[in-house]
Each structure stands twice: as C-alpha cells, then as structure tokens.
PDB file of C-alpha atoms in Angstrom:
ATOM      1  CA  UNK G   7     -25.317  36.101  -2.233  1.00  0.00           C
ATOM      2  CA  UNK G   8     -23.522  32.862  -1.301  1.00  0.00           C
ATOM      3  CA  UNK G   9     -20.042  32.749  -0.607  1.00  0.00           C
ATOM      4  CA  UNK G  10     -17.479  31.023  -3.153  1.00  0.00           C
ATOM      5  CA  UNK G  11     -15.026  28.533  -2.283  1.00  0.00           C
ATOM      6  CA  UNK G  12     -11.488  29.719  -3.055  1.00  0.00           C
ATOM      7  CA  UNK G  13      -8.862  27.206  -3.926  1.00  0.00           C
ATOM      8  CA  UNK G  14      -5.389  28.849  -3.821  1.00  0.00           C
ATOM      9  CA  UNK G  15      -2.239  26.934  -4.679  1.00  0.00           C
ATOM     10  CA  UNK G  16       0.721  28.618  -2.890  1.00  0.00           C
ATOM     11  CA  UNK G  17       3.151  26.182  -4.338  1.00  0.00           C
ATOM     12  CA  UNK G  18       3.327  22.808  -6.346  1.00  0.00           C
ATOM     13  CA  UNK G  19       2.121  23.883  -9.778  1.00  0.00           C
ATOM     14  CA  UNK G  20       4.459  23.687 -12.840  1.00  0.00           C
ATOM     15  CA  UNK G  21       7.270  22.536 -10.368  1.00  0.00           C
ATOM     16  CA  UNK G  22       8.349  19.466  -8.292  1.00  0.00           C
ATOM     17  CA  UNK G  23       7.663  20.177  -4.460  1.00  0.00           C
ATOM     18  CA  UNK G  24       6.492  23.075  -2.436  1.00  0.00           C
ATOM     19  CA  UNK G  25       2.954  21.668  -2.399  1.00  0.00           C
ATOM     20  CA  UNK G  26       0.806  23.886  -0.350  1.00  0.00           C
ATOM     21  CA  UNK G  27      -2.942  24.485  -1.204  1.00  0.00           C
ATOM     22  CA  UNK G  28      -5.292  26.922   0.577  1.00  0.00           C
ATOM     23  CA  UNK G  29      -9.000  26.429   0.858  1.00  0.00           C
ATOM     24  CA  UNK G  30     -10.961  29.314   1.822  1.00  0.00           C
ATOM     25  CA  UNK G  31     -14.558  29.825   2.407  1.00  0.00           C
ATOM     26  CA  UNK G  32     -15.947  33.037   4.111  1.00  0.00           C
ATOM     27  CA  UNK G  33     -14.020  33.421   7.352  1.00  0.00           C
ATOM     28  CA  UNK G  34     -12.533  29.990   7.378  1.00  0.00           C
ATOM     29  CA  UNK G  35      -9.058  28.736   5.832  1.00  0.00           C
ATOM     30  CA  UNK G  36      -7.755  25.316   5.958  1.00  0.00           C
ATOM     31  CA  UNK G  37      -4.315  24.308   4.480  1.00  0.00           C
ATOM     32  CA  UNK G  38      -3.427  21.082   2.831  1.00  0.00           C
ATOM     33  CA  UNK G  39       0.229  20.046   2.737  1.00  0.00           C
ATOM     34  CA  UNK G  40       3.260  22.235   3.478  1.00  0.00           C
ATOM     35  CA  UNK G  41       6.051  20.776   1.301  1.00  0.00           C
ATOM     36  CA  UNK G  42       9.396  22.127   0.320  1.00  0.00           C
ATOM     37  CA  UNK G  43      10.924  22.449  -2.995  1.00  0.00           C
ATOM     38  CA  UNK G  44      14.335  21.385  -4.110  1.00  0.00           C
ATOM     39  CA  UNK G  45      16.957  24.034  -5.317  1.00  0.00           C
ATOM     40  CA  UNK G  46      17.806  24.198  -9.060  1.00  0.00           C
ATOM     41  CA  UNK G  47      21.372  23.811 -10.081  1.00  0.00           C
ATOM     42  CA  UNK G  48      21.807  27.379 -10.375  1.00  0.00           C
ATOM     43  CA  UNK G  49      20.767  28.115  -6.821  1.00  0.00           C
ATOM     44  CA  UNK G  50      24.092  27.826  -5.197  1.00  0.00           C
ATOM     45  CA  UNK G  51      23.998  27.878  -1.440  1.00  0.00           C
ATOM     46  CA  UNK G  52      20.269  27.150  -1.224  1.00  0.00           C
ATOM     47  CA  UNK G  53      19.332  24.038   0.825  1.00  0.00           C
ATOM     48  CA  UNK G  54      15.436  24.474   0.937  1.00  0.00           C
ATOM     49  CA  UNK G  55      12.949  26.272  -1.345  1.00  0.00           C
ATOM     50  CA  UNK G  56       9.700  27.067   0.721  1.00  0.00           C
ATOM     51  CA  UNK G  57       6.258  28.284  -0.653  1.00  0.00           C
ATOM     52  CA  UNK G  58       5.445  32.085  -0.332  1.00  0.00           C
ATOM     53  CA  UNK G  59       3.411  32.136   2.631  1.00  0.00           C
ATOM     54  CA  UNK G  60       2.622  35.981   2.719  1.00  0.00           C
ATOM     55  CA  UNK G  61      -1.053  35.231   1.995  1.00  0.00           C
ATOM     56  CA  UNK G  62      -1.319  33.040   5.163  1.00  0.00           C
ATOM     57  CA  UNK G  63       0.312  35.677   7.316  1.00  0.00           C
ATOM     58  CA  UNK G  64      -2.020  38.374   6.022  1.00  0.00           C
ATOM     59  CA  UNK G  65      -5.086  36.052   6.729  1.00  0.00           C
ATOM     60  CA  UNK G  66      -3.707  34.165   9.824  1.00  0.00           C
ATOM     61  CA  UNK G  67      -6.873  35.018  11.777  1.00  0.00           C
ATOM     62  CA  UNK G  68      -8.869  32.866   9.290  1.00  0.00           C
ATOM     63  CA  UNK G  69      -6.580  29.781   9.487  1.00  0.00           C
ATOM     64  CA  UNK G  70      -8.118  26.799  11.336  1.00  0.00           C
ATOM     65  CA  UNK G  71      -5.462  24.110  10.554  1.00  0.00           C
ATOM     66  CA  UNK G  72      -3.201  22.229   8.284  1.00  0.00           C
ATOM     67  CA  UNK G  73      -4.050  18.736   6.820  1.00  0.00           C
ATOM     68  CA  UNK G  74      -1.214  16.617   5.556  1.00  0.00           C
ATOM     69  CA  UNK G  75      -1.504  13.894   3.073  1.00  0.00           C
ATOM     70  CA  UNK G  76       1.602  12.065   3.621  1.00  0.00           C
ATOM     71  CA  UNK G  77       5.194  12.242   4.896  1.00  0.00           C
ATOM     72  CA  UNK G  78       7.365  12.956   1.829  1.00  0.00           C
ATOM     73  CA  UNK G  79       9.463  16.085   1.806  1.00  0.00           C
ATOM     74  CA  UNK G  80       7.536  17.814  -0.929  1.00  0.00           C
ATOM     75  CA  UNK G  81       4.429  17.749   1.132  1.00  0.00           C
ATOM     76  CA  UNK G  82       5.812  18.285   4.691  1.00  0.00           C
ATOM     77  CA  UNK G  83       9.342  19.660   4.328  1.00  0.00           C
ATOM     78  CA  UNK G  84       8.455  23.433   4.939  1.00  0.00           C
ATOM     79  CA  UNK G  85       6.308  22.685   8.051  1.00  0.00           C
ATOM     80  CA  UNK G  86       8.840  24.083  10.601  1.00  0.00           C
ATOM     81  CA  UNK G  87       9.265  27.261   8.461  1.00  0.00           C
ATOM     82  CA  UNK G  88       5.701  28.059   8.129  1.00  0.00           C
ATOM     83  CA  UNK G  89       4.721  27.122  11.714  1.00  0.00           C
ATOM     84  CA  UNK G  90       7.201  29.657  12.755  1.00  0.00           C
ATOM     85  CA  UNK G  91       5.546  32.575  10.975  1.00  0.00           C
ATOM     86  CA  UNK G  92       1.952  31.080  11.150  1.00  0.00           C
ATOM     87  CA  UNK G  93       1.504  28.704  14.246  1.00  0.00           C
ATOM     88  CA  UNK G  94      -1.467  26.374  13.764  1.00  0.00           C
ATOM     89  CA  UNK G  95      -2.816  22.680  14.521  1.00  0.00           C
ATOM     90  CA  UNK G  96      -1.767  19.832  12.369  1.00  0.00           C
ATOM     91  CA  UNK G  97      -3.845  16.852  11.282  1.00  0.00           C
ATOM     92  CA  UNK G  98      -2.191  13.649   9.766  1.00  0.00           C
ATOM     93  CA  UNK G  99      -1.820  10.094  10.062  1.00  0.00           C
ATOM     94  CA  UNK G 100       0.529   8.702  12.711  1.00  0.00           C
ATOM     95  CA  UNK G 101       3.590   8.236  10.480  1.00  0.00           C
ATOM     96  CA  UNK G 102       3.131  11.534   8.812  1.00  0.00           C
ATOM     97  CA  UNK G 103       2.963  13.598  12.201  1.00  0.00           C
ATOM     98  CA  UNK G 104       5.845  11.506  13.535  1.00  0.00           C
ATOM     99  CA  UNK G 105       8.074  12.705  10.716  1.00  0.00           C
ATOM    100  CA  UNK G 106       6.763  16.068  11.140  1.00  0.00           C
ATOM    101  CA  UNK G 107       7.531  15.895  14.938  1.00  0.00           C
ATOM    102  CA  UNK G 108      11.221  15.215  14.206  1.00  0.00           C
ATOM    103  CA  UNK G 109      11.458  18.172  12.053  1.00  0.00           C
ATOM    104  CA  UNK G 110       9.840  20.376  14.752  1.00  0.00           C
ATOM    105  CA  UNK G 111      12.398  19.000  17.398  1.00  0.00           C
ATOM    106  CA  UNK G 112      15.199  19.762  15.063  1.00  0.00           C
ATOM    107  CA  UNK G 113      14.178  23.272  14.590  1.00  0.00           C
ATOM    108  CA  UNK G 114      13.360  23.698  18.351  1.00  0.00           C
ATOM    109  CA  UNK G 115       9.433  24.531  17.699  1.00  0.00           C
ATOM    110  CA  UNK G 116       7.381  23.406  20.639  1.00  0.00           C
ATOM    111  CA  UNK G 117       3.715  23.616  21.450  1.00  0.00           C
ATOM    112  CA  UNK G 118       2.319  22.687  17.970  1.00  0.00           C
ATOM    113  CA  UNK G 119      -0.827  20.531  18.317  1.00  0.00           C
ATOM    114  CA  UNK G 120      -0.301  17.304  16.386  1.00  0.00           C
ATOM    115  CA  UNK G 121      -3.574  15.578  15.836  1.00  0.00           C
ATOM    116  CA  UNK G 122      -3.433  12.035  14.738  1.00  0.00           C
ATOM    117  CA  UNK G 123      -6.187  10.781  12.372  1.00  0.00           C
ATOM    118  CA  UNK G 124      -6.989   7.639  10.809  1.00  0.00           C
ATOM    119  CA  UNK G 125      -8.601   6.745   7.310  1.00  0.00           C
ATOM    120  CA  UNK G 126     -12.360   7.292   7.890  1.00  0.00           C
ATOM    121  CA  UNK G 127     -12.027   9.953  10.430  1.00  0.00           C
ATOM    122  CA  UNK G 128     -13.778  13.282   9.949  1.00  0.00           C
ATOM    123  CA  UNK G 129     -12.562  16.583  11.247  1.00  0.00           C
ATOM    124  CA  UNK G 130     -14.640  19.672  11.482  1.00  0.00           C
ATOM    125  CA  UNK G 131     -12.896  23.151  11.448  1.00  0.00           C
ATOM    126  CA  UNK G 132     -14.836  26.257  11.102  1.00  0.00           C
ATOM    127  CA  UNK G 133     -17.259  25.739   8.001  1.00  0.00           C
ATOM    128  CA  UNK G 134     -15.258  22.718   6.736  1.00  0.00           C
ATOM    129  CA  UNK G 135     -15.461  19.202   7.221  1.00  0.00           C
ATOM    130  CA  UNK G 136     -12.514  16.962   6.064  1.00  0.00           C
ATOM    131  CA  UNK G 137     -12.886  13.182   5.754  1.00  0.00           C
ATOM    132  CA  UNK G 138      -9.744  11.045   5.398  1.00  0.00           C
ATOM    133  CA  UNK G 139      -9.557   8.280   2.626  1.00  0.00           C
ATOM    134  CA  UNK G 140      -6.635   5.771   2.774  1.00  0.00           C
ATOM    135  CA  UNK G 141      -4.637   5.612  -0.682  1.00  0.00           C
ATOM    136  CA  UNK G 142      -1.561   3.642  -1.543  1.00  0.00           C
ATOM    137  CA  UNK G 143       1.679   5.266  -2.015  1.00  0.00           C
ATOM    138  CA  UNK G 144       5.479   4.368  -1.672  1.00  0.00           C
ATOM    139  CA  UNK G 145       5.061   5.614   1.939  1.00  0.00           C
ATOM    140  CA  UNK G 146       2.811   4.338   4.648  1.00  0.00           C
ATOM    141  CA  UNK G 147      -0.048   6.677   6.141  1.00  0.00           C
ATOM    142  CA  UNK G 148      -0.921   8.316   2.795  1.00  0.00           C
ATOM    143  CA  UNK G 149      -4.463   9.691   2.613  1.00  0.00           C
ATOM    144  CA  UNK G 150      -6.659  11.640   0.299  1.00  0.00           C
ATOM    145  CA  UNK G 151      -8.966  14.285   1.697  1.00  0.00           C
ATOM    146  CA  UNK G 152     -12.781  14.973   1.009  1.00  0.00           C
ATOM    147  CA  UNK G 153     -13.115  18.654   1.852  1.00  0.00           C
ATOM    148  CA  UNK G 154     -16.640  19.746   2.361  1.00  0.00           C
ATOM    149  CA  UNK G 155     -18.018  23.378   2.963  1.00  0.00           C
ATOM    150  CA  UNK G 156     -21.366  24.816   2.196  1.00  0.00           C
ATOM    151  CA  UNK G 157     -20.293  25.182  -1.545  1.00  0.00           C
ATOM    152  CA  UNK G 158     -19.778  21.555  -1.885  1.00  0.00           C
ATOM    153  CA  UNK G 159     -17.126  18.837  -1.772  1.00  0.00           C
ATOM    154  CA  UNK G 160     -13.590  19.009  -3.171  1.00  0.00           C
ATOM    155  CA  UNK G 161     -11.513  15.696  -3.249  1.00  0.00           C
ATOM    156  CA  UNK G 162      -7.761  16.172  -2.938  1.00  0.00           C
ATOM    157  CA  UNK G 163      -5.080  13.583  -3.006  1.00  0.00           C
ATOM    158  CA  UNK G 164      -1.359  13.705  -2.745  1.00  0.00           C
ATOM    159  CA  UNK G 165       0.530  11.231  -4.391  1.00  0.00           C
ATOM    160  CA  UNK G 166      -1.208   7.937  -4.735  1.00  0.00           C
ATOM    161  CA  UNK G 167      -1.112   4.538  -6.670  1.00  0.00           C
ATOM    162  CA  UNK G 168      -3.917   2.004  -7.125  1.00  0.00           C
ATOM    163  CA  UNK G 169      -2.163  -1.051  -5.707  1.00  0.00           C
ATOM    164  CA  UNK G 170      -4.519  -4.200  -5.528  1.00  0.00           C
ATOM    165  CA  UNK G 171      -1.737  -6.061  -3.626  1.00  0.00           C
ATOM    166  CA  UNK G 172      -0.067  -3.625  -1.226  1.00  0.00           C
ATOM    167  CA  UNK G 173       2.462  -5.040   0.899  1.00  0.00           C
ATOM    168  CA  UNK G 174       0.456  -4.072   4.198  1.00  0.00           C
ATOM    169  CA  UNK G 175      -2.790  -5.512   2.667  1.00  0.00           C
ATOM    170  CA  UNK G 176      -4.499  -2.024   2.886  1.00  0.00           C
ATOM    171  CA  UNK G 177      -5.915  -1.098  -0.379  1.00  0.00           C
ATOM    172  CA  UNK G 178      -6.810   2.247  -1.656  1.00  0.00           C
ATOM    173  CA  UNK G 179     -10.261   3.140  -0.486  1.00  0.00           C
ATOM    174  CA  UNK G 180     -12.086   3.114  -3.918  1.00  0.00           C
ATOM    175  CA  UNK G 181     -15.579   2.534  -2.364  1.00  0.00           C
ATOM    176  CA  UNK G 182     -15.020   5.759  -0.425  1.00  0.00           C
ATOM    177  CA  UNK G 183     -14.137   7.509  -3.571  1.00  0.00           C
ATOM    178  CA  UNK G 184     -17.238   6.033  -5.479  1.00  0.00           C
ATOM    179  CA  UNK G 185     -19.388   7.048  -2.587  1.00  0.00           C
ATOM    180  CA  UNK G 186     -18.207  10.651  -2.876  1.00  0.00           C
ATOM    181  CA  UNK G 187     -18.585  10.687  -6.582  1.00  0.00           C
ATOM    182  CA  UNK G 188     -22.191   9.305  -6.343  1.00  0.00           C
ATOM    183  CA  UNK G 189     -22.979  12.352  -4.022  1.00  0.00           C
ATOM    184  CA  UNK G 190     -21.315  14.867  -6.496  1.00  0.00           C
ATOM    185  CA  UNK G 191     -17.878  16.402  -6.231  1.00  0.00           C
ATOM    186  CA  UNK G 192     -17.058  20.198  -7.291  1.00  0.00           C
ATOM    187  CA  UNK G 193     -13.437  19.097  -8.193  1.00  0.00           C
ATOM    188  CA  UNK G 194     -10.847  16.255  -7.977  1.00  0.00           C
ATOM    189  CA  UNK G 195      -7.325  17.827  -7.310  1.00  0.00           C
ATOM    190  CA  UNK G 196      -4.276  15.529  -7.107  1.00  0.00           C
ATOM    191  CA  UNK G 197      -0.535  15.533  -7.035  1.00  0.00           C
ATOM    192  CA  UNK G 198       1.086  15.583 -10.460  1.00  0.00           C
ATOM    193  CA  UNK G 199       4.810  15.982 -10.777  1.00  0.00           C
ATOM    194  CA  UNK G 200       5.273  19.003 -12.915  1.00  0.00           C
TER     195      UNK G 200
END
C-alpha cells in the first residue's frame, strides 16, 4: 500500500499569523514557514504568539528542513523559538534569510544552516523535491513552492499579488504555474488572512 501525503497546518488557519505547515510523507517531513502570531487585546503581557510545535518535537528525527516563502513576521517571526527546540536547516531567498539571520543573532542562536535559493532552484530533501517560483508581494524575495513527493505535487504560496508592472520588473512566474498545472497538481494552498 502506498504512503499518503499528510499536510498538517500547525498554525495560520482561522487566524492572522502563526503560519506553519508540515508536509509529511513516509519518514520525511518538511516545514513551510515558521510565523508568529500577534497577541489579542486580552493577552496582557504577551509579546509573541508562536505555533504549537509539539508535533515537530515528537517527530524531529523525520524533519529535513524549513522552507520560507517570504520575510514577513507572520511567516518567519517564530523561527528562533522553533529552532531552539528543533534545530534544522533553512531554505529561502537572500532577503528572507537575511531577516531571519538578524533574528537568530538577536536570540543568540548560532550554527543554523541558511541556504540561499533563487526562483527556479530545486532542492531535494528526503523524498521531497521543492521548486521555487517567483511571486510578487509587498516585500522582495517572495516565492511560491512546488512541493513534489511520490504522491504528487502540491503548490504552496505565501502572500502574493499578480502585478504586471512591479517596481523591480520581476513579474510573478505565471508560466511556471501554468506548467505545473498542465502536469497536474494535487492541491494549491495559499495564504489567506483569516
């Protein structure tokens, strides 16, 4: 019997922030985004709300790495808190990882492998192959991810906008999305505030 792909959101559903999604197939796990949430008005004295990572701690031997879609707090803000409990390699664009690196230095966390990728790059970790696609957003260095495993391909995008005249001249990789669609996609997941 074939394995099943599990997609497990540990944060980011029915809320603003705390974006963290686990992709698990067999003995391999990859994580997309490690965002923080923002405290509600009745959460006195709370500065940061982070996802519950007890599942990651329980399965840390299966985790192959974290892929980051962009550098906003709701997608990278919990990185130092999670890495302190479950150390692993990070993959993201240059700006995204530069913002994460500042957080790691602030929290005095060293030795975390920061792997800079560019749109078009493909990273293989365990049974997963992750392809980075450029998307436009209000911050540079935003990407969508085509996550392929033996079960098929899932496309995940953090925040994005379709902008035909972006200030940097780099438009969303619509051809890349069309190519993925023509090959067949199991699911398309994306950021949606609330």
